[in-house]
mmCIF file of C-alpha atoms in Angstrom:
data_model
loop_
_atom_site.group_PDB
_atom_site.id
_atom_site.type_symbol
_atom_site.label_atom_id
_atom_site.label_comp_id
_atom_site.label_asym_id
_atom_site.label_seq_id
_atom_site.Cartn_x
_atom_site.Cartn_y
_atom_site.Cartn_z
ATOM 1 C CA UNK A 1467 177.850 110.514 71.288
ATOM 2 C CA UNK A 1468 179.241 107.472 72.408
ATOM 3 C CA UNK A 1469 177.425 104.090 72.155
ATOM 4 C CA UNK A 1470 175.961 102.426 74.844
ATOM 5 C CA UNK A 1471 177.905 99.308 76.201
ATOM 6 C CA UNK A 1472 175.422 96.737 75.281
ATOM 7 C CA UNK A 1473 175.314 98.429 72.009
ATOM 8 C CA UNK A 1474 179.058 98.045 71.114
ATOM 9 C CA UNK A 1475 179.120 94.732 73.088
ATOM 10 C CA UNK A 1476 176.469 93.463 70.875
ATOM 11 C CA UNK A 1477 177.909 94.888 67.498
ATOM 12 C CA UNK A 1478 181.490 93.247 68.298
ATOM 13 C CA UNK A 1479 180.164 90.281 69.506
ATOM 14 C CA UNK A 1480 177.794 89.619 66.182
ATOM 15 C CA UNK A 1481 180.924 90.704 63.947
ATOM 16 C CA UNK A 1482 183.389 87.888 65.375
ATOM 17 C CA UNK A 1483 179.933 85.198 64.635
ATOM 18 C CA UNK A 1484 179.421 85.923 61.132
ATOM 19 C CA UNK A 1485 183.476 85.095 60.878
ATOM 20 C CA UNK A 1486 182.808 82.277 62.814
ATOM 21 C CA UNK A 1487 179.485 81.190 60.393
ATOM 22 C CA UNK A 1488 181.552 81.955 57.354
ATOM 23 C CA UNK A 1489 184.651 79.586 58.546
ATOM 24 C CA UNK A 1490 182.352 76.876 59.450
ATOM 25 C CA UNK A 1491 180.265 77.249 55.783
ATOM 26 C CA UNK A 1492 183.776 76.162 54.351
ATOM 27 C CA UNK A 1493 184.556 73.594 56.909
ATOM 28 C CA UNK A 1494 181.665 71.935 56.661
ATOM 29 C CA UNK A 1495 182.056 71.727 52.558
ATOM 30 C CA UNK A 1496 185.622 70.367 52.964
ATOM 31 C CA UNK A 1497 185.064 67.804 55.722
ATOM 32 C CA UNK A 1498 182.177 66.621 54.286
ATOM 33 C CA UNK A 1499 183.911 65.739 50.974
ATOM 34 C CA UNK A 1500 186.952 64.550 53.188
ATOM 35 C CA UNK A 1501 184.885 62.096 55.237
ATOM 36 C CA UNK A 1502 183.037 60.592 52.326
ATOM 37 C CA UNK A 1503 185.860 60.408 49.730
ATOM 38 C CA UNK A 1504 188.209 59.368 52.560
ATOM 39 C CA UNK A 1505 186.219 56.287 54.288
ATOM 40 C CA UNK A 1506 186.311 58.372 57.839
ATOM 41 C CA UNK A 1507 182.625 58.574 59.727
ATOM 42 C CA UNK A 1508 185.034 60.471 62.034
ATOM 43 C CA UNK A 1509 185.587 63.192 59.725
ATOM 44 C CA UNK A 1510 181.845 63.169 58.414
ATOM 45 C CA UNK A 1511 180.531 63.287 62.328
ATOM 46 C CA UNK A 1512 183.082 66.149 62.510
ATOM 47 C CA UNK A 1513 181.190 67.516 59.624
ATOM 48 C CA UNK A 1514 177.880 67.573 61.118
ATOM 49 C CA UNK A 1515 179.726 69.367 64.144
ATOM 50 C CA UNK A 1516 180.635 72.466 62.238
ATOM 51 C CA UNK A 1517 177.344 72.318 60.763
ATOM 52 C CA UNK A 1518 175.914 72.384 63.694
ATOM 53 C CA UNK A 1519 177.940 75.411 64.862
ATOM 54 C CA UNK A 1520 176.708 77.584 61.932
ATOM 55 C CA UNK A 1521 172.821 77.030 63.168
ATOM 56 C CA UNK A 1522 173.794 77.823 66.817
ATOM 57 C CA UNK A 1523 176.011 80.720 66.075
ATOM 58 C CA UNK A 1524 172.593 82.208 64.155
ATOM 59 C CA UNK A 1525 170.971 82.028 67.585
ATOM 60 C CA UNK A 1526 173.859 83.602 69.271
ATOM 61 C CA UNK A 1527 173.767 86.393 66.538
ATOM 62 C CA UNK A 1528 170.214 86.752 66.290
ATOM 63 C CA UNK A 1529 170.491 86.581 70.919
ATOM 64 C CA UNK A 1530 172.627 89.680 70.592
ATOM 65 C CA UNK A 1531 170.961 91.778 68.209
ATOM 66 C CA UNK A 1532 167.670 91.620 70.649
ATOM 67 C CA UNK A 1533 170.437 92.213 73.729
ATOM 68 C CA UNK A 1534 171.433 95.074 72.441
ATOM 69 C CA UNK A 1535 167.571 96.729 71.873
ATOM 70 C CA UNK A 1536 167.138 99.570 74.676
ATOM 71 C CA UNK A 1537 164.426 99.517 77.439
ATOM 72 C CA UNK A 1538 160.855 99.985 76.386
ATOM 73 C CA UNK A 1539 157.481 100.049 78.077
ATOM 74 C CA UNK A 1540 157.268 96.048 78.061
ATOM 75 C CA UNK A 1541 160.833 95.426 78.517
ATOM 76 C CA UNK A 1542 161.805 98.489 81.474
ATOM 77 C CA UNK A 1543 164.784 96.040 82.489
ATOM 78 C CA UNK A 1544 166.149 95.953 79.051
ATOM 79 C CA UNK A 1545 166.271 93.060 75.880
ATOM 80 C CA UNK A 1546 169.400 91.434 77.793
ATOM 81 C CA UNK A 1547 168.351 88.153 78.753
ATOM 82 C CA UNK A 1548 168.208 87.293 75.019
ATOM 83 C CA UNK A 1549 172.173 86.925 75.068
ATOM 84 C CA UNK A 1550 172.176 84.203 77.802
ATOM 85 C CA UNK A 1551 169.253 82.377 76.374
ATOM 86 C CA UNK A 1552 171.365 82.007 73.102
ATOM 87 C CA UNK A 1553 173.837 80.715 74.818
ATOM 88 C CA UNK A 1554 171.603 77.938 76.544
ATOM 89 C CA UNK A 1555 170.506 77.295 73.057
ATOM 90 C CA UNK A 1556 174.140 76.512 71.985
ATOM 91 C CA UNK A 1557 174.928 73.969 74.781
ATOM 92 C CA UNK A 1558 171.133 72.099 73.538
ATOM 93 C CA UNK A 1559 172.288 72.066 70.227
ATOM 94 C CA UNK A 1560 176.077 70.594 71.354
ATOM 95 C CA UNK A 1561 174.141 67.853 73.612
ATOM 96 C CA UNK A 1562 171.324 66.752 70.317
ATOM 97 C CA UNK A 1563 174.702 66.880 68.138
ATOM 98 C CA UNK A 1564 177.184 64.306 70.936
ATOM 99 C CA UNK A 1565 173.709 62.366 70.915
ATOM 100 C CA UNK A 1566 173.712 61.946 67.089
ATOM 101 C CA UNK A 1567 177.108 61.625 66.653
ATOM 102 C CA UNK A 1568 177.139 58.676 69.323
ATOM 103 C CA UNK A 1569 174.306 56.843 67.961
ATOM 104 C CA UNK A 1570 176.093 56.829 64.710
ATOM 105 C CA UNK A 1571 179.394 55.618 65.889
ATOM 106 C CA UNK A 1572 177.989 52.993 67.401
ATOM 107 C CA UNK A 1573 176.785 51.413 64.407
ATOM 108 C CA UNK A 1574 179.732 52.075 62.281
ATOM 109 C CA UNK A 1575 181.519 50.118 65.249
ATOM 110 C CA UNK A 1576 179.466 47.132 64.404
ATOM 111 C CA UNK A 1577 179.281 47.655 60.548
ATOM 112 C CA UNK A 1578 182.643 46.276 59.035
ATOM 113 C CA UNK A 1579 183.682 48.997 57.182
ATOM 114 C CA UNK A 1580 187.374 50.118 55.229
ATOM 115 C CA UNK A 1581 190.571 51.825 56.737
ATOM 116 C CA UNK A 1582 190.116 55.537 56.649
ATOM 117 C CA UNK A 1583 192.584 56.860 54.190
ATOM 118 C CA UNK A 1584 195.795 58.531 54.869
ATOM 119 C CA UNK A 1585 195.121 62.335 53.269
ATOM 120 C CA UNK A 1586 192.056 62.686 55.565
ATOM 121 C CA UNK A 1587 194.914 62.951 58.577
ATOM 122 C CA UNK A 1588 195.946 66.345 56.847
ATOM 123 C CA UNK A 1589 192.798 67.607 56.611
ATOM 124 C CA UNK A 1590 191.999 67.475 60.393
ATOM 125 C CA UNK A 1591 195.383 68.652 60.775
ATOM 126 C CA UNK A 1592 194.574 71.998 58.997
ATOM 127 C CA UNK A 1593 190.985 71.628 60.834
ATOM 128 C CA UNK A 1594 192.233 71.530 64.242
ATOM 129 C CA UNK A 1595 194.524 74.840 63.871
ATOM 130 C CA UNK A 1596 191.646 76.924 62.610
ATOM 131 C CA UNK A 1597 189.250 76.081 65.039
ATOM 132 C CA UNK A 1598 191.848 76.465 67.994
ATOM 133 C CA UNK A 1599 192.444 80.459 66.438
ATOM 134 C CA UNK A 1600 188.728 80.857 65.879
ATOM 135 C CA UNK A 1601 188.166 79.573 69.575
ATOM 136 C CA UNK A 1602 190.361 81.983 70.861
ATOM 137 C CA UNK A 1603 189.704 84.721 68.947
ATOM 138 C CA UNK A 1604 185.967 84.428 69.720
ATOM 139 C CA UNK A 1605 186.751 83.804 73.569
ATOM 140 C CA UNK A 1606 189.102 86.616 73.717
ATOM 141 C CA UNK A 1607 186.071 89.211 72.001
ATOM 142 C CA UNK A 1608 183.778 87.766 74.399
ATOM 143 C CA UNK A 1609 185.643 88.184 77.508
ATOM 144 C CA UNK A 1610 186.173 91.554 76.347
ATOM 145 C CA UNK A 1611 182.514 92.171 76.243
ATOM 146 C CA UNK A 1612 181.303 89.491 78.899
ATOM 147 C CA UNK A 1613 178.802 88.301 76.816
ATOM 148 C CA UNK A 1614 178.083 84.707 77.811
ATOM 149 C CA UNK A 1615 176.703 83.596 74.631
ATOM 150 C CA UNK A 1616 179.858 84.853 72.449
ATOM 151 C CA UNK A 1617 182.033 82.816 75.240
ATOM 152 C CA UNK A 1618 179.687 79.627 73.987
ATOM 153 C CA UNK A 1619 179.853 80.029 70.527
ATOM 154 C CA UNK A 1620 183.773 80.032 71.030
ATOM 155 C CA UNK A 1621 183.643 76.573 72.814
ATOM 156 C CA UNK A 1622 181.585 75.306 70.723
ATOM 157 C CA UNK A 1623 184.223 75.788 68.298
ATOM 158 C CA UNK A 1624 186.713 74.312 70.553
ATOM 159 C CA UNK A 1625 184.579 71.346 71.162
ATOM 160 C CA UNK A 1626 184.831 71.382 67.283
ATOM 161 C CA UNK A 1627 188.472 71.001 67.462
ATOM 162 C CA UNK A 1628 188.799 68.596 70.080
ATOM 163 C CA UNK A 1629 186.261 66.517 67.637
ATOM 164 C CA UNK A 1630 188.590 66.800 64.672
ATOM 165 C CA UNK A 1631 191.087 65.945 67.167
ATOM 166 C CA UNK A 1632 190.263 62.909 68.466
ATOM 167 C CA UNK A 1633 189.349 61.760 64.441
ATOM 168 C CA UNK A 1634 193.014 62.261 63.520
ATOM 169 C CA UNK A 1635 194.123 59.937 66.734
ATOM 170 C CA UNK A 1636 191.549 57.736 65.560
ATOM 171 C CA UNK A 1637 192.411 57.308 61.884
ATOM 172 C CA UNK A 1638 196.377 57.399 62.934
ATOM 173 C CA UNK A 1639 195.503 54.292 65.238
ATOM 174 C CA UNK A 1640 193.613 52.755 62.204
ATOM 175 C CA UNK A 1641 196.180 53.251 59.319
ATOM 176 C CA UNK A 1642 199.062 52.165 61.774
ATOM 177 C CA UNK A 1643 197.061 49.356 63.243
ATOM 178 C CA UNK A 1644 195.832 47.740 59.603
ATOM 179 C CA UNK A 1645 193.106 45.172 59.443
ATOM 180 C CA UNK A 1646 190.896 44.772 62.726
ATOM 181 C CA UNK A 1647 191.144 48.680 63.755
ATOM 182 C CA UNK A 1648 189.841 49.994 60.879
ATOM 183 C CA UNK A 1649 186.584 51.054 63.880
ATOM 184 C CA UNK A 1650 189.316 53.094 65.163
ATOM 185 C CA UNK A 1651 187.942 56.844 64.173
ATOM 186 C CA UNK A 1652 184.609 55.220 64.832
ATOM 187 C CA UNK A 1653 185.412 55.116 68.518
ATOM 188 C CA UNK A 1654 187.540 58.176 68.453
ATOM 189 C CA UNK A 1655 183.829 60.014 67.236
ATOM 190 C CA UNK A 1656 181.981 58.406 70.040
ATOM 191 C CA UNK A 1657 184.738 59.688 72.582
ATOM 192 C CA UNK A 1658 184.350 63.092 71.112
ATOM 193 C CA UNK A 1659 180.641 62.674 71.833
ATOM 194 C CA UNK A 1660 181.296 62.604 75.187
ATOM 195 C CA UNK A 1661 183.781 65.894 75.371
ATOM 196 C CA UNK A 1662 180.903 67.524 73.366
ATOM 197 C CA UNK A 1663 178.395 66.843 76.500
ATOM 198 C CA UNK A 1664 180.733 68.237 78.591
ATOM 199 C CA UNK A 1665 181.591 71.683 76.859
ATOM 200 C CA UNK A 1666 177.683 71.350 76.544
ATOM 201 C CA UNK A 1667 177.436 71.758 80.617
ATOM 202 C CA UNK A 1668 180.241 73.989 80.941
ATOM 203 C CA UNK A 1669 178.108 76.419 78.614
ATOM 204 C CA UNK A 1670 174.705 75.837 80.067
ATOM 205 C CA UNK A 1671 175.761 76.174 83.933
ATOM 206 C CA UNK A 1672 177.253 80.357 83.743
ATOM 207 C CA UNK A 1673 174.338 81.045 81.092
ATOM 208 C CA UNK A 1674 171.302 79.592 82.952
ATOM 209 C CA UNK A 1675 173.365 80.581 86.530
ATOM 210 C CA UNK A 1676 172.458 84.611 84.762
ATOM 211 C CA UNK A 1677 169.065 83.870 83.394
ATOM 212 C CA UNK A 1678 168.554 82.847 87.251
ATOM 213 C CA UNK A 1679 169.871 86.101 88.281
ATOM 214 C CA UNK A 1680 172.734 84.473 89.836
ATOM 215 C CA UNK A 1681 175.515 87.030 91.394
ATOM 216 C CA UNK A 1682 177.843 87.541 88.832
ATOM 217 C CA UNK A 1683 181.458 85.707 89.349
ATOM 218 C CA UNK A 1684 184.377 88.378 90.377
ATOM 219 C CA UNK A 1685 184.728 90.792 93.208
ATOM 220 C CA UNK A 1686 181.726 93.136 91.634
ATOM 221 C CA UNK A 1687 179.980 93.132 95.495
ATOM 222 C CA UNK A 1688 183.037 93.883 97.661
ATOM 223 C CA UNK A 1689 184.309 96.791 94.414
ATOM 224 C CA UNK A 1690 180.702 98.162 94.121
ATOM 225 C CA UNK A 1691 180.565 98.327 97.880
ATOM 226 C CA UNK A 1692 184.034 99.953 98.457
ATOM 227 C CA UNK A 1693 182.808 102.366 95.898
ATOM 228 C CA UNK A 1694 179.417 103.477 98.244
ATOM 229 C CA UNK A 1695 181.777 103.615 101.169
ATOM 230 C CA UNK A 1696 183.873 106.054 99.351
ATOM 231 C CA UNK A 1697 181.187 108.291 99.094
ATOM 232 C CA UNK A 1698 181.126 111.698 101.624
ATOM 233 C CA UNK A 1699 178.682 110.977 104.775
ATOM 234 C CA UNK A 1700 178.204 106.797 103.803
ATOM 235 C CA UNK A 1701 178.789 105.689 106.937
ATOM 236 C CA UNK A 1702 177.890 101.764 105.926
ATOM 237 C CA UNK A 1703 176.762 99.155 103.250
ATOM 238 C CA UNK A 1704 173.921 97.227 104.782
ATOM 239 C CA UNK A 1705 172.868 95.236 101.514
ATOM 240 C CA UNK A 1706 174.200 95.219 97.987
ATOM 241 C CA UNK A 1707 172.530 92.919 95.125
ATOM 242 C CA UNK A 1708 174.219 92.454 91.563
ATOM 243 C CA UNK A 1709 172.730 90.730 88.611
ATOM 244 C CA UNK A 1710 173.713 90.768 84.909
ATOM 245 C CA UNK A 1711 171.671 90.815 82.104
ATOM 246 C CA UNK A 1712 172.455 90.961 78.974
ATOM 247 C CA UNK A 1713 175.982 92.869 78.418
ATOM 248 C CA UNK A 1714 175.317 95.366 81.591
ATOM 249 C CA UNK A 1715 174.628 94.920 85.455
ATOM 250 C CA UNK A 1716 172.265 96.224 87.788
ATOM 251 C CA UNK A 1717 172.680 97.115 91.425
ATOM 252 C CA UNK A 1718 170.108 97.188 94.219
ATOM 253 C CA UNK A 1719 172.259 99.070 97.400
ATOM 254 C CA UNK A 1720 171.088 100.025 100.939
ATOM 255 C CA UNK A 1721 173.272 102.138 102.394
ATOM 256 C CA UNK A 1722 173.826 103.544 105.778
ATOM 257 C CA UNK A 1723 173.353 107.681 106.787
ATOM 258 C CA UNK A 1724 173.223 109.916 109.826
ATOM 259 C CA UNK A 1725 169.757 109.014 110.510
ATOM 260 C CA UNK A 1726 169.422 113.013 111.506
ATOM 261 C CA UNK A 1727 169.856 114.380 107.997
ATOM 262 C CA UNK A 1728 166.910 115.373 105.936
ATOM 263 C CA UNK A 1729 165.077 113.610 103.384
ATOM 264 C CA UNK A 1730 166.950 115.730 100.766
ATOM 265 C CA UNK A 1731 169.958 115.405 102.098
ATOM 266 C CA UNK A 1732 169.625 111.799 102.027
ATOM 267 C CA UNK A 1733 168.593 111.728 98.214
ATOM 268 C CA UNK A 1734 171.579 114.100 97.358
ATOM 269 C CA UNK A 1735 174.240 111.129 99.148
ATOM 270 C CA UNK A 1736 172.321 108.608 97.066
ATOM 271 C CA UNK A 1737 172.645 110.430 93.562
ATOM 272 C CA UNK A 1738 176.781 110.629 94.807
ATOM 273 C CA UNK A 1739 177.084 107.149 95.391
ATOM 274 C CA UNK A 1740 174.970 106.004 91.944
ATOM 275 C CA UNK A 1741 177.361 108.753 89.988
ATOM 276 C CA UNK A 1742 180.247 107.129 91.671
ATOM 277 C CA UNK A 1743 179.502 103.780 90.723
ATOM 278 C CA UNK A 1744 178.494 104.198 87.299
ATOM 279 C CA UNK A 1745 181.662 106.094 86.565
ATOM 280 C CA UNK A 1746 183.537 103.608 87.823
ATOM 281 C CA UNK A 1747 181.755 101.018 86.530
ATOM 282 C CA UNK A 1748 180.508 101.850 83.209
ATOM 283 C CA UNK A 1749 179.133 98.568 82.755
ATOM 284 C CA UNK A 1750 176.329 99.186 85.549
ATOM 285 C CA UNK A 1751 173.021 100.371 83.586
ATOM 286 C CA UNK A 1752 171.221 101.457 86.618
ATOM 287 C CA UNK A 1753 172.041 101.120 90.926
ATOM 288 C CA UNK A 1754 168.590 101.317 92.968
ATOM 289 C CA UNK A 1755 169.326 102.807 96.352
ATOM 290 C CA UNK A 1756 167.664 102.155 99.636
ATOM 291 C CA UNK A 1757 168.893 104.916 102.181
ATOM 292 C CA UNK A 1758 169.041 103.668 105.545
ATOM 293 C CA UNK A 1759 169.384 105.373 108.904
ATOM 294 C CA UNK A 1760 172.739 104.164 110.776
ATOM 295 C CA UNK A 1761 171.791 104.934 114.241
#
């Protein structure tokens, strides 16, 4: 029997974080060691970055495992809204990071410190290209699955790359520059800070936009409704709600009949259009429909 979407959403989506957790374990190691050996706060805020992504990718793994849980008697809707909530977690935990990070540069600015050495350049180097295949390798499985809080977890891997990013400009400005810019991947980290915040909001706004039961982005509405008008004896769509949750969608649809037909005829037109729409759209859970007379 074949799995149910959320199911298989959930069980890709968790397998593509623990690769993500198990990357970032070994980046946060090598940085770490980088940074302090190599004078760079820029590499050790990077540090703190990655570490940060493996306790936020446990909330996005832990999200989707409860996602994935079927409908019981306290949850008749489903476990879904655990996935965005992880994902809302993830942007929190990128905003308390740019904060720290930040505060920290800011110091180091006005704490004379030494030029970040040279090898610490090809460290971010190597840095930057796995988190930029890890990005898209985790935005690519969670497109695939429309799971908001896998799509988070990716940027926040991004945002982890655009951090060791902006430390290798820094350091290059330093070690080029000599004596007075030796702040220089002190003030690349606090500008990283700041494109942190903002991969924080471009997280938070589609994650709490579904917890709010916001109509999902796309042409689901006008497909859903071409779909009921498709239907033998539909004669109109009068209404038609969408919400996600979780890794599926549900549909609330009034639809227009011959107002002469009989109640069972009526409930026979609305099983055709739900059948309709959930094999078209395999992704829809359930479709409530309101049967409306159209004259």
């Amino acid at each position: 029997m074949e799995k149910p979407i959320a199911q298989t959403g959930a069980q890709r989506g968790q397998q593509t974080t623990l690769i993500g957790i198990a990357v970032n374990v070994v980046l946060v190691i090598v940085k770490a060691t980088a940074g302090w050996l190599g004078n760079s706060y820029a590499l050790i805020a990077d540090a703190l970055e990655s570490a940060t992504d493996i306790v936020t990718s446990t909330f996005v793994w832990l999200g989707l495992r409860v996602a994935s849980r079927r409908p019981d008697e306290n949850h008749p809707y489903g476990h879904g809204k655990a996935e965005p909530l992880a994902a809302l977690l993830v942007s929190l935990a990128l905003v308390a990071a740019a904060i720290l990070i930040a505060v920290e540069s800011v110091h180091n600015i006005r704490t004379p410190h030494e030029t970040p050495k040279a090898f610490t350049l090809l460290v971010l180097a190597g840095i930057v290209l796995v988190k930029e295949v890890l990005f898209r390798k985790m935005n690519q499985v969670g497109s695939e699955v429309d799971s908001s809080a896998v799509k988070a977890d990716a940027w926040h891997q991004r945002s982890d790359a655009i951090t060791s990013l902006t430390a290798f400009v820094g350091i290059s400005i330093a070690l080029m520059g000599g004596p007075g810019y030796e702040s220089a991947d002190d003030w690349a980290a606090l500008l990283a800070s700041l494109v942190i915040v903002f991969n924080a909001y471009h997280i938070f706004r589609p994650s709490f936009g579904e917890i709010m039961d916001e109509s999902p982005a796309g042409a689901w509405k006008t497909e859903i409704e071409a779909i009921a008008l498709s239907v033998p004896q539909v004669e109109g769509v009068e209404k038609c709600l969408v919400r996600k949750t979780g890794f599926e969608y549900f549909v609330d649809l009034h639809v227009e009949v011959d107002g002469n037909l009989t109640v069972r005829e009526g409930h026979a037109i609305a099983h055709r259009v739900k059948e309709a729409i959930r094999a078209q759209k395999p992704a829809v859970y359930d479709v409530l429909i309101h049967i409306e007379p159209s004259s």
